[in-house]
Amino acid sequence: MKEPFNNVTNPVISFEKYSLSVGFISPIRDLSFSINEGESVAIIGPAGSGKSMVLSVIAQFIWEMDNNLLLSSFKQSGDIKILGIQLSGKKPSNDILKKIYSQIALVSEKSAWLPVSIAENFALSQSLAGIKDVLAFHELIDTLPISQHNKALIDSLAELLPSQVELPFLQQLAIIRALIRKPKIFLLDDAFLRMDPVMLKQTENLVLNMSEKTTLVWATNDLYQASRVTDWTLFMRHGTIVEYTQTAQFFTTPTTQEAENFIAGRDDV
């Protein structure tokens, strides 16, 4: 049995010998790791390694699937603790899920929007997050730590429908929308899709500047991004953890051959 990967003493995210199976498939197997408040952690690995599933488990979005047959085939073992809440293998109560959802934000490669204007989407998001003093879109954008040019560019999208906004800008807006909720845990699942290098760096800086006490978890296929924005890197393969170490060490002196092959882009990962 593997020893737990544990870089902290008071984690806000903790997995201990956790496994998840769906029918005969086991997307996550025997995970043991922890993440502390305010840390920035990359989860990387080949396609199908379980990165997105780990984020869904952290956010407890696995229970939101509209498929009762699939949900009934879920089997979990081991322990998880999220924001101090101990979770078992059964679906948590609605009160516990509500508490978790109110403190965690997840932005994936395809963000969800209502078919109303961007400004209306932002106003609704603030209301649902329990923000009493809902700010108008232009007031919100004016508070962002970005240049006036970028503020003007984003503000020009206010009255457009999400379907009228180009995907990179829509993803940037989804990240901003999540940040204004001030989540305790922010999960980013390949959330920077199709951004050019300038927009990518601007949006990364926005996340880092607006989340000083927020725990960040980036599931990404962009190794350069992982090396830029994270303190720790967790490398997965076939649903298990291969290596979990400080990011600088991971990309310079990985301790496993699998990690070295992955970084180098060799096929034998």
XYZ file of C-alpha atoms in Angstrom:
269
model
C 0.000 0.000 0.000
C 1.305 3.452 -0.899
C 2.099 5.950 1.832
C -0.062 9.107 1.706
C 1.252 12.115 -0.188
C 0.927 14.764 2.522
C 2.538 18.182 2.231
C 0.500 19.886 4.961
C -0.696 19.555 8.542
C -4.039 21.385 8.369
C -5.511 20.682 4.925
C -8.696 22.093 3.416
C -8.691 19.171 0.966
C -7.753 15.703 2.164
C -8.005 12.320 0.435
C -6.978 9.166 2.281
C -6.934 5.859 0.387
C -9.919 7.087 -1.633
C -11.236 5.078 -4.569
C -14.221 5.610 -6.851
C -15.728 3.064 -9.190
C -18.617 3.421 -11.616
C -19.834 -0.047 -12.499
C -16.779 -1.966 -13.640
C -14.724 1.190 -14.269
C -12.440 2.675 -11.593
C -11.487 6.242 -12.655
C -9.856 6.961 -9.268
C -7.911 4.433 -7.209
C -6.290 4.659 -3.791
C -5.663 8.417 -3.705
C -3.974 9.875 -0.618
C -2.987 13.544 -0.680
C -3.777 16.841 0.996
C -3.794 20.535 0.100
C -3.575 23.420 2.527
C -5.401 26.747 2.547
C -3.976 29.218 0.071
C -1.862 26.731 -1.852
C -1.839 26.499 -5.633
C -1.666 22.925 -6.931
C -1.534 21.544 -10.470
C -3.055 18.178 -11.316
C -1.523 16.886 -14.526
C -1.375 13.618 -16.408
C -2.286 11.911 -19.674
C -5.849 11.970 -21.005
C -8.039 9.661 -18.953
C -5.821 9.799 -15.885
C -8.642 11.045 -13.637
C -7.827 14.772 -13.341
C -11.345 16.065 -13.999
C -12.926 13.368 -11.845
C -10.800 14.433 -8.875
C -12.089 18.002 -9.234
C -15.677 16.735 -9.452
C -15.168 14.765 -6.251
C -13.661 17.768 -4.456
C -16.614 19.932 -5.525
C -19.049 17.040 -4.909
C -20.509 17.640 -8.366
C -20.586 13.881 -8.910
C -24.025 13.932 -7.280
C -25.425 16.414 -9.801
C -25.561 13.957 -12.697
C -29.028 13.581 -14.202
C -28.684 9.826 -14.447
C -30.074 7.765 -11.551
C -28.776 4.498 -13.022
C -25.242 5.880 -13.175
C -25.479 7.334 -9.669
C -26.677 4.001 -8.283
C -23.544 2.330 -9.669
C -21.185 4.672 -7.775
C -19.032 2.958 -5.177
C -16.604 4.863 -2.962
C -14.114 3.759 -0.349
C -11.624 5.592 1.820
C -11.980 9.016 3.387
C -12.393 12.556 2.079
C -12.466 15.775 4.048
C -13.333 19.025 2.267
C -13.210 22.307 4.213
C -13.341 20.322 7.446
C -16.402 18.337 6.354
C -15.954 14.571 6.575
C -17.584 12.814 3.625
C -18.537 9.153 3.458
C -19.342 6.970 0.491
C -22.982 8.055 0.492
C -24.528 11.176 -0.940
C -24.257 14.010 1.613
C -27.361 15.745 2.902
C -28.692 18.718 0.984
C -27.523 21.040 3.776
C -23.953 19.744 3.552
C -23.947 19.949 -0.250
C -25.280 23.502 -0.075
C -22.490 24.446 2.340
C -19.829 22.914 0.077
C -21.257 24.460 -3.100
C -21.319 27.908 -1.473
C -17.582 27.764 -0.772
C -16.238 26.056 -3.895
C -16.174 27.324 -7.478
C -15.353 25.207 -10.525
C -14.755 26.490 -14.047
C -14.349 23.865 -16.743
C -13.433 24.079 -20.415
C -17.112 24.654 -21.226
C -18.708 27.150 -18.862
C -22.455 27.269 -18.212
C -24.487 30.381 -19.000
C -28.143 31.343 -19.060
C -29.528 32.721 -22.367
C -29.611 36.293 -21.067
C -27.023 39.054 -21.290
C -23.600 38.732 -19.716
C -24.505 41.521 -17.282
C -27.671 39.698 -16.219
C -25.730 36.469 -15.757
C -23.311 38.262 -13.446
C -26.128 39.866 -11.438
C -27.832 36.494 -10.991
C -24.561 34.858 -9.955
C -24.092 37.470 -7.224
C -27.654 36.957 -5.985
C -27.304 33.176 -5.884
C -24.036 33.558 -3.973
C -25.898 35.515 -1.296
C -24.205 38.824 -2.070
C -26.525 41.486 -0.662
C -25.118 44.516 -2.459
C -25.247 43.352 -6.070
C -22.978 45.472 -8.218
C -23.755 46.460 -11.794
C -21.522 44.773 -14.351
C -19.445 47.863 -15.128
C -18.943 48.511 -11.396
C -17.757 44.941 -10.912
C -15.323 45.118 -13.792
C -13.992 48.424 -12.486
C -12.868 46.677 -9.280
C -10.699 44.145 -11.140
C -6.890 44.446 -10.854
C -6.424 44.847 -14.627
C -5.574 47.679 -16.995
C -8.147 50.261 -18.066
C -7.870 48.963 -21.626
C -8.838 45.459 -20.531
C -11.625 46.780 -18.323
C -13.096 48.633 -21.303
C -12.802 45.542 -23.487
C -14.616 43.332 -20.980
C -17.210 46.007 -20.209
C -18.100 46.168 -23.923
C -19.434 42.598 -23.665
C -22.068 43.459 -21.035
C -25.183 43.446 -23.227
C -24.195 40.510 -25.436
C -25.680 37.056 -25.058
C -23.168 34.350 -24.124
C -23.696 32.791 -27.560
C -22.458 36.034 -29.142
C -19.175 36.105 -27.205
C -16.047 34.406 -28.536
C -15.013 31.373 -26.505
C -11.753 32.761 -25.028
C -13.567 35.857 -23.716
C -16.423 33.689 -22.436
C -13.958 31.558 -20.486
C -12.305 34.667 -19.052
C -15.729 35.956 -18.010
C -16.559 32.618 -16.366
C -13.352 32.832 -14.330
C -14.129 36.421 -13.285
C -17.693 35.413 -12.389
C -16.330 32.662 -10.133
C -13.731 34.938 -8.519
C -16.278 37.552 -7.440
C -17.884 34.885 -5.256
C -14.594 34.736 -3.275
C -14.627 30.945 -2.989
C -12.459 29.204 -0.415
C -11.524 26.618 -3.050
C -11.282 27.470 -6.758
C -11.048 24.559 -9.202
C -9.962 25.190 -12.794
C -10.469 22.308 -15.208
C -8.724 23.269 -18.469
C -10.509 26.586 -18.047
C -8.221 28.629 -20.327
C -9.343 27.054 -23.582
C -8.131 28.774 -26.776
C -6.771 31.839 -25.014
C -3.878 33.493 -26.798
C -0.647 33.882 -24.760
C -1.419 37.475 -23.752
C -4.972 36.753 -22.569
C -3.770 33.572 -20.873
C -1.151 35.423 -18.818
C -3.587 38.238 -17.994
C -6.215 35.780 -16.773
C -3.710 33.735 -14.765
C -2.532 36.928 -13.056
C -6.145 37.859 -12.368
C -6.717 34.528 -10.639
C -3.535 34.824 -8.581
C -4.130 38.468 -7.620
C -7.763 37.926 -6.567
C -7.293 34.725 -4.589
C -4.697 35.386 -1.929
C -6.366 33.114 0.652
C -8.127 30.874 -1.842
C -6.907 27.345 -2.435
C -6.348 26.885 -6.182
C -6.408 23.545 -7.989
C -5.571 23.587 -11.697
C -6.284 20.451 -13.747
C -4.375 21.321 -16.879
C -2.746 19.864 -19.969
C -0.517 22.943 -20.229
C 2.735 22.036 -18.486
C 4.075 25.576 -18.894
C 1.032 26.884 -17.068
C 1.494 24.344 -14.280
C 5.121 25.403 -13.868
C 4.182 29.119 -13.754
C 1.271 29.321 -11.362
C 1.518 26.485 -8.836
C 3.422 25.578 -5.672
C 2.890 21.829 -5.934
C 2.298 19.413 -8.805
C 0.335 16.187 -8.549
C 1.001 13.807 -11.446
C -1.640 11.145 -12.139
C -1.700 8.094 -14.363
C -4.512 5.532 -14.749
C -6.457 7.049 -11.842
C -3.599 6.871 -9.331
C -0.983 9.306 -8.029
C 2.478 8.715 -9.431
C 4.204 11.734 -7.950
C 3.266 14.690 -5.752
C 6.005 17.185 -5.081
C 6.889 20.874 -5.205
C 6.447 22.221 -8.729
C 10.026 23.481 -9.131
C 11.371 20.073 -8.208
C 8.865 18.196 -10.353
C 9.860 19.974 -13.552
C 13.605 19.901 -12.926
C 14.252 16.622 -11.097
C 11.188 14.352 -11.194
C 11.578 11.296 -8.999
C 9.811 8.789 -11.262
C 10.489 7.609 -14.787
C 6.804 8.028 -15.657
C 6.924 11.718 -14.753
C 10.152 12.228 -16.653
C 8.636 10.608 -19.746
C 5.483 12.727 -19.484
C 7.393 15.999 -19.173
C 9.539 15.059 -22.151
C 6.485 14.099 -24.228
C 7.575 10.501 -24.717
C 4.921 7.956 -25.655
C 5.764 5.419 -22.965
C 3.773 7.206 -20.279
